[in-house]
Amino acid sequence: MTQVLSTVPGPVVAASDWMRAVPDLIRPWVPTDMITLGTDGFGLSDTRPAARRHFLVDAESIVVATLAVLARRGEIDRSTVVEAARRYRLDDVTAAGPQLSDSGSA
């Protein structure tokens, strides 16, 4: 893992709609900044898009998390992160969009 990622110029973002601890297992071998996103096993009775938005593991949240790491590294301005979070409405689970696949039955 270290050898493969040694030439990666940007941060590593690992996202899971389950436990953050799973991608965290490789952290010791990642030679650059790494952020992990996950639900930590908590359930939520809602659509998958809304649950992913709530736990900030949807596509838009991953983008904003990546921008936040880049801002911490000084590679972009912090205002870019704020604007992206505002544009994607990360604080609004209803902005996540509709459930497009079969949600299954409980």
Tab-separated table of N, CA, C and O in Angstrom:
chain	number	residue	atom	x	y	z
A	1	MET	N	0.822	-1.174	0.000
A	1	MET	CA	0.000	0.000	0.000
A	1	MET	C	0.873	1.248	0.000
A	1	MET	O	0.623	2.172	-0.761
A	2	THR	N	1.870	1.260	0.852
A	2	THR	CA	2.750	2.421	0.940
A	2	THR	C	3.432	2.686	-0.387
A	2	THR	O	3.496	3.827	-0.847
A	3	GLN	N	3.929	1.643	-1.025
A	3	GLN	CA	4.622	1.803	-2.297
A	3	GLN	C	3.672	2.325	-3.382
A	3	GLN	O	4.020	3.240	-4.124
A	4	VAL	N	2.494	1.784	-3.460
A	4	VAL	CA	1.529	2.194	-4.483
A	4	VAL	C	1.121	3.652	-4.289
A	4	VAL	O	1.005	4.413	-5.256
A	5	LEU	N	0.915	4.072	-3.056
A	5	LEU	CA	0.451	5.426	-2.788
A	5	LEU	C	1.576	6.447	-2.647
A	5	LEU	O	1.303	7.638	-2.501
A	6	SER	N	2.817	6.007	-2.700
A	6	SER	CA	3.934	6.927	-2.481
A	6	SER	C	4.032	8.012	-3.547
A	6	SER	O	4.606	9.065	-3.305
A	7	THR	N	3.487	7.785	-4.718
A	7	THR	CA	3.551	8.794	-5.781
A	7	THR	C	2.247	9.567	-5.947
A	7	THR	O	2.127	10.394	-6.845
A	8	VAL	N	1.274	9.313	-5.090
A	8	VAL	CA	-0.014	10.004	-5.172
A	8	VAL	C	0.155	11.409	-4.594
A	8	VAL	O	0.526	11.550	-3.429
A	9	PRO	N	-0.116	12.446	-5.401
A	9	PRO	CA	0.123	13.800	-4.899
A	9	PRO	C	-0.951	14.315	-3.939
A	9	PRO	O	-0.674	15.137	-3.092
A	10	GLY	N	-2.153	13.829	-4.038
A	10	GLY	CA	-3.233	14.356	-3.215
A	10	GLY	C	-3.518	13.514	-2.005
A	10	GLY	O	-2.847	12.498	-1.754
A	11	PRO	N	-4.501	13.905	-1.236
A	11	PRO	CA	-4.897	13.124	-0.065
A	11	PRO	C	-5.645	11.861	-0.481
A	11	PRO	O	-6.160	11.760	-1.588
A	12	VAL	N	-5.707	10.906	0.423
A	12	VAL	CA	-6.477	9.682	0.214
A	12	VAL	C	-7.773	9.828	0.994
A	12	VAL	O	-7.762	10.181	2.173
A	13	VAL	N	-8.888	9.572	0.317
A	13	VAL	CA	-10.194	9.639	0.957
A	13	VAL	C	-10.817	8.257	0.863
A	13	VAL	O	-10.985	7.716	-0.228
A	14	ALA	N	-11.128	7.674	2.010
A	14	ALA	CA	-11.760	6.357	2.058
A	14	ALA	C	-13.159	6.533	2.637
A	14	ALA	O	-13.313	7.037	3.743
A	15	ALA	N	-14.161	6.147	1.864
A	15	ALA	CA	-15.542	6.317	2.310
A	15	ALA	C	-16.251	4.972	2.333
A	15	ALA	O	-16.060	4.140	1.458
A	16	SER	N	-17.058	4.787	3.355
A	16	SER	CA	-17.820	3.560	3.501
A	16	SER	C	-19.195	3.918	4.049
A	16	SER	O	-19.318	4.827	4.862
A	17	ASP	N	-20.228	3.218	3.583
A	17	ASP	CA	-21.523	3.464	4.205
A	17	ASP	C	-21.748	2.469	5.343
A	17	ASP	O	-22.851	2.170	5.737
A	18	TRP	N	-20.634	1.997	5.891
A	18	TRP	CA	-20.651	1.155	7.070
A	18	TRP	C	-19.657	1.735	8.069
A	18	TRP	O	-19.649	2.915	8.319
A	19	MET	N	-18.781	0.958	8.616
A	19	MET	CA	-17.877	1.388	9.671
A	19	MET	C	-16.640	2.105	9.131
A	19	MET	O	-15.983	1.611	8.225
A	20	ARG	N	-16.319	3.244	9.718
A	20	ARG	CA	-15.089	3.957	9.391
A	20	ARG	C	-13.855	3.149	9.790
A	20	ARG	O	-12.783	3.308	9.215
A	21	ALA	N	-14.015	2.292	10.766
A	21	ALA	CA	-12.887	1.503	11.267
A	21	ALA	C	-12.300	0.592	10.197
A	21	ALA	O	-11.119	0.276	10.237
A	22	VAL	N	-13.116	0.158	9.231
A	22	VAL	CA	-12.620	-0.746	8.196
A	22	VAL	C	-11.568	-0.056	7.328
A	22	VAL	O	-10.438	-0.530	7.232
A	23	PRO	N	-11.872	1.080	6.684
A	23	PRO	CA	-10.814	1.735	5.912
A	23	PRO	C	-9.690	2.288	6.793
A	23	PRO	O	-8.558	2.439	6.334
A	24	ASP	N	-9.992	2.577	8.056
A	24	ASP	CA	-8.939	3.048	8.966
A	24	ASP	C	-7.847	2.002	9.185
A	24	ASP	O	-6.735	2.340	9.590
A	25	LEU	N	-8.150	0.738	8.917
A	25	LEU	CA	-7.157	-0.321	9.104
A	25	LEU	C	-5.918	-0.132	8.224
A	25	LEU	O	-4.836	-0.581	8.585
A	26	ILE	N	-6.063	0.523	7.085
A	26	ILE	CA	-4.899	0.708	6.202
A	26	ILE	C	-4.138	2.003	6.478
A	26	ILE	O	-3.080	2.239	5.910
A	27	ARG	N	-4.656	2.836	7.366
A	27	ARG	CA	-4.037	4.138	7.632
A	27	ARG	C	-2.530	4.064	7.922
A	27	ARG	O	-1.778	4.894	7.433
A	28	PRO	N	-2.040	3.088	8.693
A	28	PRO	CA	-0.596	3.059	8.970
A	28	PRO	C	0.271	2.926	7.708
A	28	PRO	O	1.454	3.263	7.743
A	29	TRP	N	-0.300	2.458	6.629
A	29	TRP	CA	0.468	2.250	5.409
A	29	TRP	C	0.202	3.306	4.339
A	29	TRP	O	0.675	3.190	3.214
A	30	VAL	N	-0.552	4.324	4.694
A	30	VAL	CA	-0.835	5.400	3.744
A	30	VAL	C	0.140	6.547	4.030
A	30	VAL	O	0.092	7.156	5.096
A	31	PRO	N	1.026	6.841	3.068
A	31	PRO	CA	2.097	7.801	3.316
A	31	PRO	C	1.707	9.265	3.095
A	31	PRO	O	2.580	10.122	2.980
A	32	THR	N	0.446	9.565	3.039
A	32	THR	CA	-0.017	10.934	2.830
A	32	THR	C	-1.229	11.186	3.713
A	32	THR	O	-1.645	10.304	4.464
A	33	ASP	N	-1.780	12.374	3.628
A	33	ASP	CA	-2.973	12.678	4.410
A	33	ASP	C	-4.102	11.732	4.015
A	33	ASP	O	-4.324	11.466	2.840
A	34	MET	N	-4.820	11.235	5.010
A	34	MET	CA	-5.931	10.322	4.753
A	34	MET	C	-7.106	10.719	5.626
A	34	MET	O	-6.944	11.012	6.806
A	35	ILE	N	-8.264	10.729	5.020
A	35	ILE	CA	-9.492	10.981	5.761
A	35	ILE	C	-10.427	9.804	5.511
A	35	ILE	O	-10.477	9.275	4.405
A	36	THR	N	-11.092	9.363	6.563
A	36	THR	CA	-12.055	8.279	6.413
A	36	THR	C	-13.442	8.784	6.781
A	36	THR	O	-13.608	9.557	7.725
A	37	LEU	N	-14.407	8.345	6.011
A	37	LEU	CA	-15.797	8.717	6.230
A	37	LEU	C	-16.610	7.443	6.364
A	37	LEU	O	-16.408	6.496	5.613
A	38	GLY	N	-17.519	7.418	7.319
A	38	GLY	CA	-18.359	6.240	7.499
A	38	GLY	C	-19.449	6.501	8.509
A	38	GLY	O	-19.486	7.540	9.158
A	39	THR	N	-20.344	5.541	8.628
A	39	THR	CA	-21.486	5.701	9.522
A	39	THR	C	-21.219	5.136	10.909
A	39	THR	O	-22.040	5.295	11.801
A	40	ASP	N	-20.100	4.463	11.072
A	40	ASP	CA	-19.736	3.837	12.344
A	40	ASP	C	-20.801	2.866	12.838
A	40	ASP	O	-20.993	2.678	14.032
A	41	GLY	N	-21.507	2.249	11.890
A	41	GLY	CA	-22.462	1.203	12.216
A	41	GLY	C	-23.809	1.672	12.698
A	41	GLY	O	-24.673	0.867	12.997
A	42	PHE	N	-24.010	2.988	12.795
A	42	PHE	CA	-25.297	3.489	13.252
A	42	PHE	C	-26.319	3.350	12.139
A	42	PHE	O	-26.042	3.634	10.978
A	43	GLY	N	-27.496	2.931	12.484
A	43	GLY	CA	-28.569	2.822	11.509
A	43	GLY	C	-29.407	4.089	11.504
A	43	GLY	O	-29.350	4.896	12.410
A	44	LEU	N	-30.165	4.242	10.439
A	44	LEU	CA	-31.049	5.383	10.315
A	44	LEU	C	-32.206	4.962	9.437
A	44	LEU	O	-31.988	4.428	8.355
A	45	SER	N	-33.396	5.152	9.900
A	45	SER	CA	-34.567	4.748	9.144
A	45	SER	C	-34.944	5.860	8.177
A	45	SER	O	-35.683	6.774	8.513
A	46	ASP	N	-34.386	5.796	6.976
A	46	ASP	CA	-34.661	6.782	5.945
A	46	ASP	C	-34.238	6.184	4.615
A	46	ASP	O	-33.800	5.035	4.559
A	47	THR	N	-34.337	6.927	3.538
A	47	THR	CA	-33.863	6.419	2.253
A	47	THR	C	-32.338	6.339	2.292
A	47	THR	O	-31.692	7.013	3.097
A	48	ARG	N	-31.781	5.543	1.411
A	48	ARG	CA	-30.316	5.442	1.369
A	48	ARG	C	-29.653	6.781	1.077
A	48	ARG	O	-28.679	7.142	1.731
A	49	PRO	N	-30.158	7.544	0.088
A	49	PRO	CA	-29.525	8.848	-0.147
A	49	PRO	C	-29.581	9.762	1.085
A	49	PRO	O	-28.595	10.430	1.406
A	50	ALA	N	-30.711	9.782	1.782
A	50	ALA	CA	-30.832	10.632	2.965
A	50	ALA	C	-29.917	10.148	4.087
A	50	ALA	O	-29.291	10.955	4.782
A	51	ALA	N	-29.813	8.844	4.265
A	51	ALA	CA	-28.925	8.302	5.306
A	51	ALA	C	-27.465	8.614	4.978
A	51	ALA	O	-26.696	9.009	5.854
A	52	ARG	N	-27.102	8.454	3.714
A	52	ARG	CA	-25.718	8.771	3.330
A	52	ARG	C	-25.425	10.251	3.518
A	52	ARG	O	-24.328	10.623	3.934
A	53	ARG	N	-26.387	11.099	3.216
A	53	ARG	CA	-26.186	12.531	3.444
A	53	ARG	C	-26.078	12.819	4.932
A	53	ARG	O	-25.217	13.575	5.369
A	54	HIS	N	-26.953	12.205	5.748
A	54	HIS	CA	-26.928	12.412	7.201
A	54	HIS	C	-25.552	12.080	7.779
A	54	HIS	O	-25.036	12.816	8.616
A	55	PHE	N	-24.965	10.978	7.327
A	55	PHE	CA	-23.661	10.554	7.842
A	55	PHE	C	-22.499	11.115	7.034
A	55	PHE	O	-21.340	10.788	7.287
A	56	LEU	N	-22.803	11.960	6.045
A	56	LEU	CA	-21.798	12.624	5.211
A	56	LEU	C	-20.888	11.643	4.480
A	56	LEU	O	-19.671	11.798	4.434
A	57	VAL	N	-21.517	10.621	3.888
A	57	VAL	CA	-20.760	9.655	3.083
A	57	VAL	C	-21.280	9.590	1.646
A	57	VAL	O	-20.931	8.681	0.907
A	58	ASP	N	-22.101	10.565	1.255
A	58	ASP	CA	-22.568	10.612	-0.130
A	58	ASP	C	-21.510	11.308	-0.995
A	58	ASP	O	-20.503	11.818	-0.484
A	59	ALA	N	-21.713	11.302	-2.290
A	59	ALA	CA	-20.711	11.842	-3.221
A	59	ALA	C	-20.361	13.297	-2.919
A	59	ALA	O	-19.183	13.680	-2.909
A	60	GLU	N	-21.380	14.104	-2.656
A	60	GLU	CA	-21.129	15.518	-2.385
A	60	GLU	C	-20.321	15.712	-1.100
A	60	GLU	O	-19.425	16.563	-1.051
A	61	SER	N	-20.605	14.922	-0.108
A	61	SER	CA	-19.862	15.008	1.153
A	61	SER	C	-18.411	14.572	0.979
A	61	SER	O	-17.504	15.136	1.602
A	62	ILE	N	-18.191	13.582	0.128
A	62	ILE	CA	-16.829	13.125	-0.148
A	62	ILE	C	-16.041	14.243	-0.837
A	62	ILE	O	-14.876	14.493	-0.518
A	63	VAL	N	-16.687	14.933	-1.771
A	63	VAL	CA	-16.039	16.060	-2.445
A	63	VAL	C	-15.638	17.131	-1.432
A	63	VAL	O	-14.501	17.608	-1.423
A	64	VAL	N	-16.570	17.494	-0.561
A	64	VAL	CA	-16.284	18.543	0.423
A	64	VAL	C	-15.209	18.092	1.409
A	64	VAL	O	-14.330	18.878	1.779
A	65	ALA	N	-15.219	16.839	1.820
A	65	ALA	CA	-14.175	16.329	2.721
A	65	ALA	C	-12.807	16.394	2.049
A	65	ALA	O	-11.807	16.763	2.680
A	66	THR	N	-12.766	16.071	0.772
A	66	THR	CA	-11.504	16.144	0.027
A	66	THR	C	-11.023	17.586	-0.059
A	66	THR	O	-9.838	17.874	0.155
A	67	LEU	N	-11.932	18.489	-0.362
A	67	LEU	CA	-11.569	19.907	-0.412
A	67	LEU	C	-11.061	20.396	0.942
A	67	LEU	O	-10.115	21.192	1.015
A	68	ALA	N	-11.671	19.904	2.030
A	68	ALA	CA	-11.240	20.309	3.373
A	68	ALA	C	-9.798	19.873	3.644
A	68	ALA	O	-9.014	20.629	4.233
A	69	VAL	N	-9.450	18.664	3.215
A	69	VAL	CA	-8.064	18.205	3.396
A	69	VAL	C	-7.123	19.074	2.570
A	69	VAL	O	-6.048	19.472	3.040
A	70	LEU	N	-7.506	19.369	1.340
A	70	LEU	CA	-6.670	20.223	0.490
A	70	LEU	C	-6.502	21.612	1.099
A	70	LEU	O	-5.408	22.199	1.038
A	71	ALA	N	-7.550	22.135	1.731
A	71	ALA	CA	-7.446	23.436	2.396
A	71	ALA	C	-6.513	23.364	3.598
A	71	ALA	O	-5.693	24.265	3.813
A	72	ARG	N	-6.602	22.287	4.381
A	72	ARG	CA	-5.691	22.110	5.526
A	72	ARG	C	-4.242	22.037	5.077
A	72	ARG	O	-3.339	22.479	5.777
A	73	ARG	N	-4.025	21.467	3.904
A	73	ARG	CA	-2.668	21.357	3.358
A	73	ARG	C	-2.205	22.655	2.724
A	73	ARG	O	-1.068	22.764	2.294
A	74	GLY	N	-3.102	23.643	2.639
A	74	GLY	CA	-2.755	24.920	2.045
A	74	GLY	C	-2.795	24.927	0.522
A	74	GLY	O	-2.299	25.849	-0.112
A	75	GLU	N	-3.398	23.911	-0.079
A	75	GLU	CA	-3.416	23.797	-1.532
A	75	GLU	C	-4.578	24.536	-2.170
A	75	GLU	O	-4.531	24.839	-3.364
A	76	ILE	N	-5.628	24.802	-1.399
A	76	ILE	CA	-6.746	25.613	-1.876
A	76	ILE	C	-7.188	26.527	-0.743
A	76	ILE	O	-6.849	26.293	0.428
A	77	ASP	N	-7.951	27.527	-1.071
A	77	ASP	CA	-8.456	28.453	-0.068
A	77	ASP	C	-9.627	27.830	0.688
A	77	ASP	O	-10.446	27.116	0.105
A	78	ARG	N	-9.698	28.106	1.964
A	78	ARG	CA	-10.769	27.564	2.815
A	78	ARG	C	-12.163	27.978	2.318
A	78	ARG	O	-13.131	27.247	2.494
A	79	SER	N	-12.246	29.130	1.675
A	79	SER	CA	-13.540	29.594	1.175
A	79	SER	C	-14.112	28.642	0.124
A	79	SER	O	-15.334	28.558	-0.040
A	80	THR	N	-13.259	27.906	-0.558
A	80	THR	CA	-13.718	26.919	-1.539
A	80	THR	C	-14.502	25.812	-0.848
A	80	THR	O	-15.518	25.343	-1.357
A	81	VAL	N	-14.052	25.412	0.324
A	81	VAL	CA	-14.721	24.373	1.102
A	81	VAL	C	-16.089	24.870	1.564
A	81	VAL	O	-17.101	24.167	1.420
A	82	VAL	N	-16.120	26.071	2.077
A	82	VAL	CA	-17.369	26.656	2.564
A	82	VAL	C	-18.372	26.781	1.420
A	82	VAL	O	-19.549	26.426	1.563
A	83	GLU	N	-17.918	27.261	0.272
A	83	GLU	CA	-18.802	27.422	-0.881
A	83	GLU	C	-19.333	26.068	-1.364
A	83	GLU	O	-20.511	25.936	-1.689
A	84	ALA	N	-18.486	25.047	-1.400
A	84	ALA	CA	-18.926	23.720	-1.836
A	84	ALA	C	-19.963	23.143	-0.866
A	84	ALA	O	-20.974	22.592	-1.295
A	85	ALA	N	-19.725	23.278	0.424
A	85	ALA	CA	-20.690	22.777	1.417
A	85	ALA	C	-22.022	23.506	1.277
A	85	ALA	O	-23.085	22.890	1.377
A	86	ARG	N	-21.957	24.790	1.015
A	86	ARG	CA	-23.187	25.571	0.824
A	86	ARG	C	-23.879	25.158	-0.474
A	86	ARG	O	-25.086	24.930	-0.503
A	87	ARG	N	-23.125	25.027	-1.548
A	87	ARG	CA	-23.702	24.671	-2.848
A	87	ARG	C	-24.359	23.295	-2.812
A	87	ARG	O	-25.439	23.091	-3.356
A	88	TYR	N	-23.704	22.334	-2.157
A	88	TYR	CA	-24.243	20.970	-2.093
A	88	TYR	C	-25.246	20.788	-0.957
A	88	TYR	O	-25.790	19.695	-0.785
A	89	ARG	N	-25.440	21.826	-0.142
A	89	ARG	CA	-26.407	21.796	0.960
A	89	ARG	C	-26.193	20.576	1.868
A	89	ARG	O	-27.108	19.807	2.137
A	90	LEU	N	-24.970	20.435	2.355
A	90	LEU	CA	-24.634	19.266	3.170
A	90	LEU	C	-25.419	19.172	4.460
A	90	LEU	O	-25.585	18.082	5.000
A	91	ASP	N	-25.909	20.279	4.945
A	91	ASP	CA	-26.675	20.246	6.194
A	91	ASP	C	-28.152	19.922	5.978
A	91	ASP	O	-28.933	19.920	6.918
A	92	ASP	N	-28.536	19.596	4.743
A	92	ASP	CA	-29.935	19.334	4.404
A	92	ASP	C	-30.080	17.929	3.820
A	92	ASP	O	-29.729	17.697	2.672
A	93	VAL	N	-30.600	16.980	4.617
A	93	VAL	CA	-30.731	15.608	4.123
A	93	VAL	C	-31.710	15.503	2.965
A	93	VAL	O	-31.617	14.593	2.143
A	94	THR	N	-32.625	16.445	2.860
A	94	THR	CA	-33.571	16.392	1.738
A	94	THR	C	-32.912	16.779	0.422
A	94	THR	O	-33.458	16.516	-0.649
A	95	ALA	N	-31.740	17.376	0.470
A	95	ALA	CA	-31.018	17.738	-0.752
A	95	ALA	C	-30.301	16.537	-1.356
A	95	ALA	O	-29.739	16.629	-2.436
A	96	ALA	N	-30.354	15.411	-0.671
A	96	ALA	CA	-29.636	14.220	-1.132
A	96	ALA	C	-30.259	13.595	-2.366
A	96	ALA	O	-29.616	12.833	-3.060
A	97	GLY	N	-31.487	13.902	-2.638
A	97	GLY	CA	-32.133	13.339	-3.818
A	97	GLY	C	-32.989	12.133	-3.472
A	97	GLY	O	-32.964	11.616	-2.355
A	98	PRO	N	-33.747	11.665	-4.456
A	98	PRO	CA	-34.666	10.557	-4.213
A	98	PRO	C	-33.972	9.195	-4.227
A	98	PRO	O	-32.874	9.052	-4.761
A	99	GLN	N	-34.647	8.220	-3.676
A	99	GLN	CA	-34.194	6.822	-3.748
A	99	GLN	C	-34.493	6.320	-5.154
A	99	GLN	O	-35.636	6.316	-5.584
A	100	LEU	N	-33.478	5.954	-5.925
A	100	LEU	CA	-33.673	5.538	-7.297
A	100	LEU	C	-33.676	4.031	-7.490
A	100	LEU	O	-34.065	3.522	-8.525
A	101	SER	N	-33.230	3.300	-6.477
A	101	SER	CA	-33.220	1.841	-6.576
A	101	SER	C	-34.249	1.264	-5.609
A	101	SER	O	-34.814	1.979	-4.783
A	102	ASP	N	-34.462	-0.024	-5.704
A	102	ASP	CA	-35.376	-0.690	-4.801
A	102	ASP	C	-34.825	-0.591	-3.388
A	102	ASP	O	-33.694	-1.010	-3.127
A	103	SER	N	-35.594	-0.031	-2.503
A	103	SER	CA	-35.121	0.142	-1.127
A	103	SER	C	-35.207	-1.149	-0.310
A	103	SER	O	-34.788	-1.185	0.827
A	104	GLY	N	-35.744	-2.185	-0.896
A	104	GLY	CA	-35.869	-3.464	-0.184
A	104	GLY	C	-37.047	-3.435	0.761
A	104	GLY	O	-37.796	-2.473	0.834
A	105	SER	N	-37.204	-4.508	1.476
A	105	SER	CA	-38.293	-4.552	2.454
A	105	SER	C	-37.731	-4.955	3.791
A	105	SER	O	-36.784	-5.713	3.889
A	106	ALA	N	-38.309	-4.385	4.811
A	106	ALA	CA	-37.821	-4.656	6.163
A	106	ALA	C	-38.608	-5.769	6.792
A	106	ALA	O	-39.698	-6.068	6.484
